[in-house]
N, CA, C and O atoms as a MOPAC input file, in Angstrom:
PM7 MOZYME 1SCF
protein

 N     96.75000 1   123.94300 1   -33.27000 1
 C     97.03700 1   122.65300 1   -31.72900 1
 C     97.97000 1   122.19500 1   -33.01900 1
 O     97.39700 1   121.66200 1   -33.96900 1
 N     98.88500 1   122.32600 1   -33.04700 1
 C     99.51500 1   121.02600 1   -34.26300 1
 C     98.90200 1   119.67200 1   -33.43200 1
 O     98.11200 1   119.62500 1   -32.49000 1
 N     99.75100 1   118.35800 1   -34.34100 1
 C     99.62800 1   117.23400 1   -33.76100 1
 C    100.64200 1   117.03700 1   -32.74600 1
 O    100.19200 1   116.33600 1   -31.84000 1
 N    101.60500 1   117.32200 1   -32.59500 1
 C    102.91700 1   117.49200 1   -32.00700 1
 C    102.82800 1   118.27700 1   -30.65300 1
 O    103.54400 1   118.05100 1   -29.67800 1
 N    101.96700 1   119.11600 1   -30.72100 1
 C    101.87300 1   119.22800 1   -29.82300 1
 C    100.34800 1   119.46400 1   -28.97500 1
 O    100.13000 1   120.22500 1   -28.03200 1
 N     99.09800 1   118.22400 1   -29.90300 1
 C     98.13800 1   117.88300 1   -28.79600 1
 C     98.88500 1   116.74500 1   -28.08500 1
 O     98.72800 1   116.73100 1   -26.86500 1
 N     99.75500 1   115.68000 1   -28.66800 1
 C    100.18300 1   114.39100 1   -28.20800 1
 C    101.40900 1   115.33900 1   -26.95700 1
 O    101.10700 1   114.86800 1   -25.86000 1
 N    102.25100 1   116.10900 1   -26.79900 1
 C    102.67800 1   116.65400 1   -25.91300 1
 C    101.73800 1   117.13300 1   -24.98700 1
 O    101.81900 1   116.22300 1   -24.16200 1
 N    101.00400 1   117.81600 1   -24.58700 1
 C     99.88900 1   117.95300 1   -23.59400 1
 C     99.24800 1   116.84300 1   -23.87100 1
 O     98.65000 1   116.82100 1   -22.79500 1
 N     98.85700 1   115.88000 1   -24.42000 1
 C     97.77100 1   114.46800 1   -23.52600 1
 C     98.67900 1   113.74500 1   -23.21200 1
 O     98.24300 1   112.68800 1   -22.75600 1
 N    100.23800 1   113.82200 1   -23.24200 1
 C    100.83800 1   112.84900 1   -22.40900 1
 C    101.47800 1   113.54900 1   -20.83200 1
 O    102.18400 1   113.13200 1   -19.91400 1
 N    100.73000 1   114.88500 1   -21.18100 1
 C    101.25000 1   115.58300 1   -19.48300 1
 C     99.92700 1   115.20500 1   -18.33900 1
 O     99.74300 1   114.91600 1   -17.15700 1
 N     99.25800 1   115.41600 1   -19.50600 1
 C     97.92600 1   115.19700 1   -18.66000 1
 C     97.63700 1   113.93700 1   -18.08200 1
 O     96.96400 1   113.66400 1   -17.08800 1
 N     98.43700 1   113.00700 1   -19.09900 1
 C     98.24700 1   111.46300 1   -18.30700 1
 C     98.63900 1   111.14900 1   -17.10300 1
 O     98.12800 1   110.57400 1   -16.14200 1
 N    100.20800 1   111.91000 1   -17.47200 1
 C    101.79900 1   112.28900 1   -16.91700 1
 C    100.89400 1   112.46400 1   -15.12600 1
 O    101.31900 1   111.91800 1   -14.10800 1
 N     99.86200 1   113.18600 1   -15.18200 1
 C     99.63300 1   113.94300 1   -13.66500 1
 C     98.41100 1   112.82400 1   -13.44500 1
 O     98.04600 1   112.38000 1   -12.35700 1
 N     97.99000 1   112.55800 1   -14.47500 1
 C     96.62000 1   111.74200 1   -13.57700 1
 C     97.34500 1   110.52700 1   -12.33900 1
 O     98.43800 1   109.96000 1   -12.33500 1
 N     95.66200 1   110.44700 1   -10.94200 1
 C     96.33000 1   110.13900 1   -10.04800 1
 C     95.37600 1   108.65300 1   -10.06600 1
 O     95.65400 1   107.64700 1    -9.41300 1
 N     94.12400 1   108.82600 1   -11.04600 1
 C     93.62400 1   107.77000 1   -10.51000 1
 C     93.72400 1   106.72600 1   -11.44300 1
 O     94.04300 1   107.01400 1   -12.59600 1
 N     93.50600 1   105.56900 1   -11.13300 1
 C     94.24000 1   104.19500 1   -11.85400 1
 C     92.99700 1   103.85500 1   -12.79300 1
 O     93.10800 1   103.51100 1   -13.96900 1
 N     91.89300 1   103.99100 1   -12.15600 1
 C     90.38500 1   103.88500 1   -13.25300 1
 C     90.37300 1   104.33500 1   -14.14900 1
 O     89.87800 1   103.70800 1   -15.08500 1
 N     91.03000 1   105.98300 1   -14.42700 1
 C     91.50400 1   106.54100 1   -15.07800 1
 C     92.30400 1   106.32100 1   -15.99800 1
 O     91.96100 1   106.36400 1   -17.18000 1
 N     93.45700 1   106.05900 1   -15.62000 1
 C     94.22500 1   105.63200 1   -16.85100 1
 C     94.03600 1   104.12900 1   -17.84400 1
 O     94.47500 1   103.91800 1   -18.97500 1
 N     92.96600 1   102.93900 1   -16.66800 1
 C     92.97100 1   102.28500 1   -17.18400 1
 C     91.95400 1   102.45900 1   -18.29500 1
 O     92.00100 1   101.55600 1   -19.13000 1
 N     90.76200 1   103.69800 1   -18.57400 1
 C     90.00800 1   103.86200 1   -19.14500 1
 C     90.76600 1   104.04600 1   -20.42200 1
 O     90.55100 1   103.31300 1   -21.38700 1
 N     91.70700 1   105.07400 1   -20.44600 1
 C     92.09300 1   105.76100 1   -21.19200 1
 C     92.86000 1   104.49200 1   -22.62500 1
 O     92.83700 1   104.45700 1   -23.85500 1
 N     93.54100 1   103.51300 1   -21.34500 1
 C     94.47100 1   102.53600 1   -22.39600 1
 C     93.36500 1   101.35100 1   -22.52500 1
 O     93.73300 1   100.59100 1   -23.42000 1
 N     92.20400 1   100.94800 1   -21.97600 1
 C     91.24600 1   100.88300 1   -23.48200 1
 C     90.77600 1   101.61100 1   -24.33400 1
 O     89.57100 1   101.38000 1   -24.23500 1
 N     90.89900 1   102.31800 1   -25.08700 1
 C     90.14100 1   103.62200 1   -25.65700 1
 C     91.43200 1   103.22100 1   -26.45600 1
 O     91.45300 1   102.38400 1   -27.35900 1
 N     92.38200 1   103.85700 1   -26.04600 1
 C     93.76900 1   103.46100 1   -26.79300 1
 C     93.78200 1   102.00100 1   -27.60200 1
 O     93.63700 1   101.76700 1   -28.80200 1
 N     93.99900 1   101.16900 1   -26.53900 1
 C     93.90300 1    99.22900 1   -27.01500 1
 C     92.69800 1    99.55100 1   -28.61500 1
 O     92.93400 1    99.44100 1   -29.81800 1
 N     91.48400 1    99.94800 1   -27.89000 1
 C     90.42300 1    99.86100 1   -29.09400 1
 C     90.75200 1   100.75200 1   -30.40400 1
 O     90.37400 1   100.36000 1   -31.50800 1
 N     91.24200 1   101.57900 1   -30.29800 1
 C     91.31500 1   102.27000 1   -31.66800 1
 C     91.85000 1   101.54900 1   -32.37000 1
 O     91.31700 1   101.05400 1   -33.36300 1
 N     93.25400 1   101.29600 1   -31.92500 1
 C     94.80500 1   100.65500 1   -32.30900 1
 C     94.82000 1    99.37000 1   -32.98800 1
 O     95.68200 1    98.95300 1   -33.76100 1
 N     93.41200 1    98.61100 1   -32.47300 1
 C     93.14700 1    97.20000 1   -32.50200 1
 C     93.23100 1    96.68200 1   -33.85300 1
 O     92.05100 1    96.57700 1   -34.18500 1
 N     93.73300 1    96.41500 1   -34.52900 1
 C     93.44700 1    95.00700 1   -36.09600 1
 C     93.05900 1    94.02100 1   -36.25900 1
 O     92.82200 1    93.41000 1   -37.30100 1
 N     92.91300 1    93.66700 1   -34.86100 1
 C     91.95100 1    92.07900 1   -35.06800 1
 C     90.82800 1    92.13500 1   -35.89300 1
 O     89.99700 1    92.93000 1   -36.33200 1
 N     91.18400 1    90.83500 1   -35.92300 1
 C     89.54500 1    90.61300 1   -35.66300 1
 C     88.42000 1    90.47300 1   -34.71200 1
 O     88.33900 1    89.65300 1   -33.79700 1
 N     87.38500 1    91.57000 1   -35.11900 1
 C     86.36300 1    91.80000 1   -34.10200 1
 C     85.50600 1    90.74100 1   -33.59900 1
 O     84.31700 1    90.90700 1   -33.87200 1
 N     85.65800 1    90.18800 1   -33.24700 1
 C     84.50200 1    89.36900 1   -32.18100 1
 C     83.43700 1    89.84300 1   -31.91500 1
 O     83.18900 1    90.94500 1   -31.42700 1
 N     82.52800 1    88.75900 1   -32.32800 1
 C     80.86100 1    88.89200 1   -32.11700 1
 C     80.24600 1    88.13300 1   -31.79200 1
 O     80.39800 1    87.29200 1   -32.67800 1
 N     78.94800 1    87.36400 1   -30.45100 1
 C     78.16900 1    86.97900 1   -30.55100 1
 C     77.39900 1    86.71700 1   -31.06500 1
 O     76.89500 1    87.65800 1   -31.67900 1
 N     76.71900 1    85.37200 1   -31.23900 1
 C     75.26300 1    84.91600 1   -31.72700 1
 C     74.06300 1    85.96800 1   -32.07700 1
 O     73.26900 1    86.04700 1   -33.01400 1
 N     74.24000 1    86.56500 1   -31.16500 1
 C     72.85300 1    87.09300 1   -31.26000 1
 C     73.12100 1    88.28900 1   -31.67500 1
 O     72.12500 1    88.81900 1   -32.16700 1
 N     74.36400 1    89.15700 1   -31.68700 1
 C     75.23700 1    90.31900 1   -32.57000 1
 C     74.94000 1    89.76700 1   -34.14100 1
 O     74.08800 1    90.40800 1   -34.75600 1
 N     75.32600 1    89.07500 1   -34.56600 1
 C     75.74800 1    88.11300 1   -36.22700 1
 C     73.90800 1    89.19200 1   -36.19500 1
 O     73.66400 1    90.26400 1   -36.74900 1
 N     73.01600 1    88.34500 1   -35.35400 1
 C     71.84400 1    87.92100 1   -36.00600 1
 C     71.48400 1    89.04400 1   -36.22400 1
 O     70.99000 1    89.23900 1   -37.33500 1
 N     71.55600 1    89.85600 1   -35.55500 1
 C     70.94500 1    91.15400 1   -35.73800 1
 C     71.48500 1    92.21800 1   -36.36900 1
 O     70.93400 1    93.30000 1   -36.57100 1
 N     72.82800 1    91.81400 1   -36.74800 1
 C     73.41900 1    92.08300 1   -38.38100 1
 C     73.28600 1    92.01600 1   -39.35600 1
 O     73.49700 1    92.79700 1   -40.28300 1
 N     72.55900 1    90.16100 1   -39.23400 1
 C     72.21000 1    90.06800 1   -40.73800 1
 C     70.25300 1    90.29200 1   -40.79900 1
 O     69.62100 1    89.97500 1   -41.80700 1
 N     69.67500 1    90.79200 1   -39.71700 1
 C     68.52900 1    90.96300 1   -39.80300 1
 C     68.45800 1    92.17200 1   -40.15400 1
 O     67.32200 1    92.52000 1   -40.47600 1
 N     69.72500 1    93.41800 1   -40.24900 1
 C     69.91500 1    94.62000 1   -40.74300 1
 C     70.01700 1    94.48300 1   -42.38000 1
 O     69.42900 1    95.19000 1   -43.19800 1
 N     71.17300 1    93.07500 1   -42.72300 1
 C     71.48100 1    93.44800 1   -44.37200 1
 C     69.97500 1    93.33700 1   -44.77200 1
 O     69.59500 1    94.21400 1   -45.54800 1
 N     69.02200 1    92.38200 1   -44.36500 1
 C     67.37300 1    92.07300 1   -44.53300 1
 C     66.72200 1    92.71300 1   -44.45100 1
 O     65.64000 1    92.33200 1   -44.00500 1
 N     66.88600 1    94.14300 1   -44.81400 1
 C     66.41200 1    95.54900 1   -43.36100 1
 C     65.18600 1    95.24800 1   -43.46200 1
 O     64.25400 1    95.73900 1   -44.10000 1
 N     65.36400 1    93.64600 1   -42.16400 1
 C     64.55900 1    93.35300 1   -41.53400 1
 C     64.36900 1    94.65500 1   -40.00300 1
 O     64.10900 1    94.12800 1   -38.92200 1
 N     64.48400 1    95.94400 1   -40.02200 1
 C     64.60500 1    96.62900 1   -39.36600 1
 C     63.72300 1    97.28300 1   -38.70100 1
 O     62.81300 1    97.25700 1   -39.52900 1
 N     63.22700 1    97.96700 1   -37.64300 1
 C     62.27100 1    98.27400 1   -37.17700 1
 C     62.05400 1   100.49000 1   -37.12400 1
 O     62.65600 1   101.33800 1   -36.46600 1
 N     60.80500 1   100.60900 1   -38.27100 1
 C     60.99100 1   102.43700 1   -38.16000 1
 C     61.12100 1   103.16100 1   -36.95900 1
 O     60.93400 1   102.73200 1   -35.82000 1
 N     61.52900 1   104.53400 1   -37.37800 1
 C     61.82200 1   105.13000 1   -36.51100 1
 C     60.45700 1   105.09900 1   -35.36700 1
 O     60.54500 1   105.11300 1   -34.13900 1
 N     59.75800 1   105.07400 1   -35.83200 1
 C     57.84200 1   105.28100 1   -35.27800 1
 C     57.57400 1   103.88300 1   -33.66000 1
 O     57.14500 1   103.85800 1   -32.50600 1
 N     58.31600 1   102.78300 1   -34.91200 1
 C     57.78200 1   101.56400 1   -34.28700 1
 C     59.43600 1   101.71900 1   -33.24000 1
 O     59.42000 1   101.48900 1   -32.03100 1
 N     60.20700 1   101.96700 1   -33.68600 1
 C     61.27800 1   102.34600 1   -32.31900 1
 C     60.95200 1   102.38700 1   -30.48200 1
 O     61.09500 1   101.87800 1   -29.37000 1
 N     60.19400 1   103.88400 1   -31.67800 1
 C     60.14600 1   105.14200 1   -30.59700 1
 C     58.70600 1   104.26200 1   -29.71400 1
 O     58.98300 1   104.22500 1   -28.51500 1
 N     57.87400 1   103.85600 1   -29.88600 1
 C     56.66900 1   103.17600 1   -29.59000 1
 C     57.42900 1   101.82900 1   -28.61700 1
 O     56.66200 1   101.73800 1   -27.65900 1
 N     58.13300 1   101.16500 1   -28.49600 1
 C     58.87100 1   100.03400 1   -28.33900 1
 C     59.80000 1   101.06500 1   -27.24000 1
 O     60.08500 1   101.05700 1   -26.04300 1
 N     59.94400 1   101.52900 1   -27.88000 1
 C     61.00400 1   102.56200 1   -25.92300 1
 C     59.79900 1   103.20400 1   -25.60900 1
 O     59.94400 1   103.24300 1   -24.38700 1
 N     58.89900 1   103.64600 1   -25.78100 1
 C     57.67200 1   104.22200 1   -24.34200 1
 C     57.00500 1   103.11900 1   -23.48900 1
 O     56.54200 1   103.27800 1   -22.36000 1
 N     57.04200 1   101.39400 1   -24.57400 1
 C     56.29300 1   100.73100 1   -23.50300 1
 C     56.92800 1   100.42900 1   -22.63300 1
 O     56.40700 1   100.27600 1   -21.52800 1
 N     58.40700 1   100.22000 1   -22.85300 1
 C     59.54800 1    99.31500 1   -21.79000 1
 C     59.91000 1   101.25700 1   -20.84100 1
 O     60.74900 1   101.42400 1   -19.95500 1
 N     59.36700 1   101.91400 1   -21.18500 1
 C     59.77100 1   103.18100 1   -19.56500 1
 C     58.29200 1   102.90500 1   -19.23800 1
 O     58.12900 1   102.97900 1   -18.02000 1
 N     57.15200 1   102.61100 1   -19.90400 1
 C     55.99700 1   102.40500 1   -18.95700 1
 C     56.26300 1   101.01600 1   -18.14000 1
 O     55.26400 1   100.50100 1   -17.63800 1
 N     57.34900 1   100.45000 1   -17.98400 1
 C     57.00900 1    99.24700 1   -17.69800 1
 C     57.92100 1    99.39900 1   -16.36300 1
 O     57.87600 1    98.74400 1   -15.32200 1
 N     58.95400 1   100.72200 1   -16.81800 1
 C     60.43900 1   100.24600 1   -15.34200 1
 C     59.47500 1   101.77600 1   -14.44000 1
 O     59.83300 1   102.15900 1   -13.32700 1

């Protein structure tokens, strides 16, 4: 299927949608994909990025252990 055909198919499917929630989700997805602005992150996210850049990360084994402990608490 060509790009033009895919676009026409999507347009038809979107036109047929009745649920506003799905239409809004599609809009959010498209807005996210086409947004070329500056991505804003909060201080906690910034700290995690810096930790990752400094190789301050968990091994897969450590992460799995933490997940197991967290699941036991639930």
